[in-house]
Short mmCIF file of C-alpha atoms in Angstrom, two decimals:
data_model
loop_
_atom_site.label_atom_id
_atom_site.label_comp_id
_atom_site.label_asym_id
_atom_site.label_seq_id
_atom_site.Cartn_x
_atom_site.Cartn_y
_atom_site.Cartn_z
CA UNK A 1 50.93 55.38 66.14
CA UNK A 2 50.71 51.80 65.04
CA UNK A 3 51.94 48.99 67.44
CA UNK A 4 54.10 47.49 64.17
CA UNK A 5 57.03 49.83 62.22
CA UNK A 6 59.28 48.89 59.31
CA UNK A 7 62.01 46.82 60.45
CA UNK A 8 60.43 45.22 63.25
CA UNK A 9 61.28 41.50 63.98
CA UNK A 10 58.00 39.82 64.49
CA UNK A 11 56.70 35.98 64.46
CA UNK A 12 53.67 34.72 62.88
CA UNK A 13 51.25 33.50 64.78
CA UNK A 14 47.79 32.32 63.06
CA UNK A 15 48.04 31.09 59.02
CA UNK A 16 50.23 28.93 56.95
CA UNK A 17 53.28 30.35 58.32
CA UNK A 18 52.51 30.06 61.63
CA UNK A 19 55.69 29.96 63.53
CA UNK A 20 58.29 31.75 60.79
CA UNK A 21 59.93 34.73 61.85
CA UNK A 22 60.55 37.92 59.68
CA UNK A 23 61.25 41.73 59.25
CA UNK A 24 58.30 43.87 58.50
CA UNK A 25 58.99 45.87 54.94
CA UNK A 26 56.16 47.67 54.95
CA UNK A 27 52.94 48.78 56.88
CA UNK A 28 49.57 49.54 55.00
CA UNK A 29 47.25 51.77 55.86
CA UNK A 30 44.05 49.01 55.91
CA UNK A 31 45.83 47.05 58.80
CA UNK A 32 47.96 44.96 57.04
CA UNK A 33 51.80 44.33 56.97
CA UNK A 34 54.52 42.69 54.41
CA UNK A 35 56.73 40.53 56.04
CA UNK A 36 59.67 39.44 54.45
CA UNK A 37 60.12 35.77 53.01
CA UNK A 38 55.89 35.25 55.02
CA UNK A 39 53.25 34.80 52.70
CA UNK A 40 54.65 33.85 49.61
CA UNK A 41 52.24 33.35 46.37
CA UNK A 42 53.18 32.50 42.90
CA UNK A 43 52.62 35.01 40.25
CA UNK A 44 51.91 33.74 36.62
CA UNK A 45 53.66 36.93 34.56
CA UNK A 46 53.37 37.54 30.83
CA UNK A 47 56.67 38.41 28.76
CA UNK A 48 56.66 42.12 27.90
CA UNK A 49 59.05 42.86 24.83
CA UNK A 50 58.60 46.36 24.95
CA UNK A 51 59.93 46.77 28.80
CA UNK A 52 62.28 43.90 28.05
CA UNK A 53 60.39 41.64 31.10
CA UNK A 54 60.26 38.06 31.18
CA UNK A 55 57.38 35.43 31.68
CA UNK A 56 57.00 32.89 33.98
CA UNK A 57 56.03 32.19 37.83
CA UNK A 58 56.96 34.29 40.32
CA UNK A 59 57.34 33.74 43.89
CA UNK A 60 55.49 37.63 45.84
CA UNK A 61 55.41 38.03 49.27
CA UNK A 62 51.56 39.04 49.40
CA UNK A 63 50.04 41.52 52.90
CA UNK A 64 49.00 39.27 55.87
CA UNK A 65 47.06 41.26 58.70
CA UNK A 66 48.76 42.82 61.50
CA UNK A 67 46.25 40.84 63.76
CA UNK A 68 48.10 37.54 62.66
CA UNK A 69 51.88 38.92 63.57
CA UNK A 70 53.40 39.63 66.64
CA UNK A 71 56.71 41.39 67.80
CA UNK A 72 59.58 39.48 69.15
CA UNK A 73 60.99 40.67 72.40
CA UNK A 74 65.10 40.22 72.17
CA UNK A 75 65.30 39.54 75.69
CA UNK A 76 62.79 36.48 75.82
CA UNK A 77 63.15 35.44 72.17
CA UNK A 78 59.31 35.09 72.17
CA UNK A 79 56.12 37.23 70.97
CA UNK A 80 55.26 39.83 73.09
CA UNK A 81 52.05 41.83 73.32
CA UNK A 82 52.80 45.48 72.64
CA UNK A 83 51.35 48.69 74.87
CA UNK A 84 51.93 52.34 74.95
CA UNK A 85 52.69 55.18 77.09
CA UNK A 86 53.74 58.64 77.68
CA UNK A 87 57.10 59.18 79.17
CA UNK A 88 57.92 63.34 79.00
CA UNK A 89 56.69 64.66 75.86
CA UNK A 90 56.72 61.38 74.11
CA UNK A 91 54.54 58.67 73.40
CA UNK A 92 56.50 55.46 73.48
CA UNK A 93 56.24 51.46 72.62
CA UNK A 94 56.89 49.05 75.12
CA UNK A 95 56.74 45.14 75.99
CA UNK A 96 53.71 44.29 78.21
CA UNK A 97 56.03 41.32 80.11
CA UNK A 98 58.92 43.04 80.88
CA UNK A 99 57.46 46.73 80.69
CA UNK A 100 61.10 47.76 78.66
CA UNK A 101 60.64 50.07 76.13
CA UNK A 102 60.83 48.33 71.90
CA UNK A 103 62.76 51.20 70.64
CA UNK A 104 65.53 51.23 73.53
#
């Protein structure tokens, strides 16, 4: 169980966009997360004819690693470390400050 899902809200908090906020899209399996409108790189594209796609720069929101994000608790507003634990037959998220579960 990872400590980041799609659709999280998390804040940045080492890198160039230190201090944005995002949604996660997507969680790879080598540690690293795409966060939307974080990370942002310019692709140079070549016109295809055959597919019909057209040149030019393109902006690509590129991985950053999950060590450099951190989840936003909605009662604080801040980033929050993130722990688990077992509650029944479950294992379950929760904020280390408050101790309230993320997916309440």
């Amino acid at each position: 169980m990872n400590r980041l899902r799609k659709g999280d809200e998390v804040i940045v908090i080492a890198g160039k966009d230190k201090g944005k906020r995002g949604s996660v899209s997507s969680v790879m399996a080598n540690g690293k997360v795409v966060v939307d409108g974080i990370n942002l790189v310019k692709k140079h594209t070549r016109a295809n004819p055959m597919t019909g796609a057209q040149g030019g720069i393109v902006s690509k929101e590129m991985p950053i690693d999950a060590s450099n994000v951190a989840l936003v608790n909605p009662e604080t507003n801040e980033a929050d470390k993130v722990g688990f634990r077992v509650e029944g037959e479950a294992k379950i998220r929760f904020f280390k400050s408050t101790g309230k579960a993320v997916d309440a």
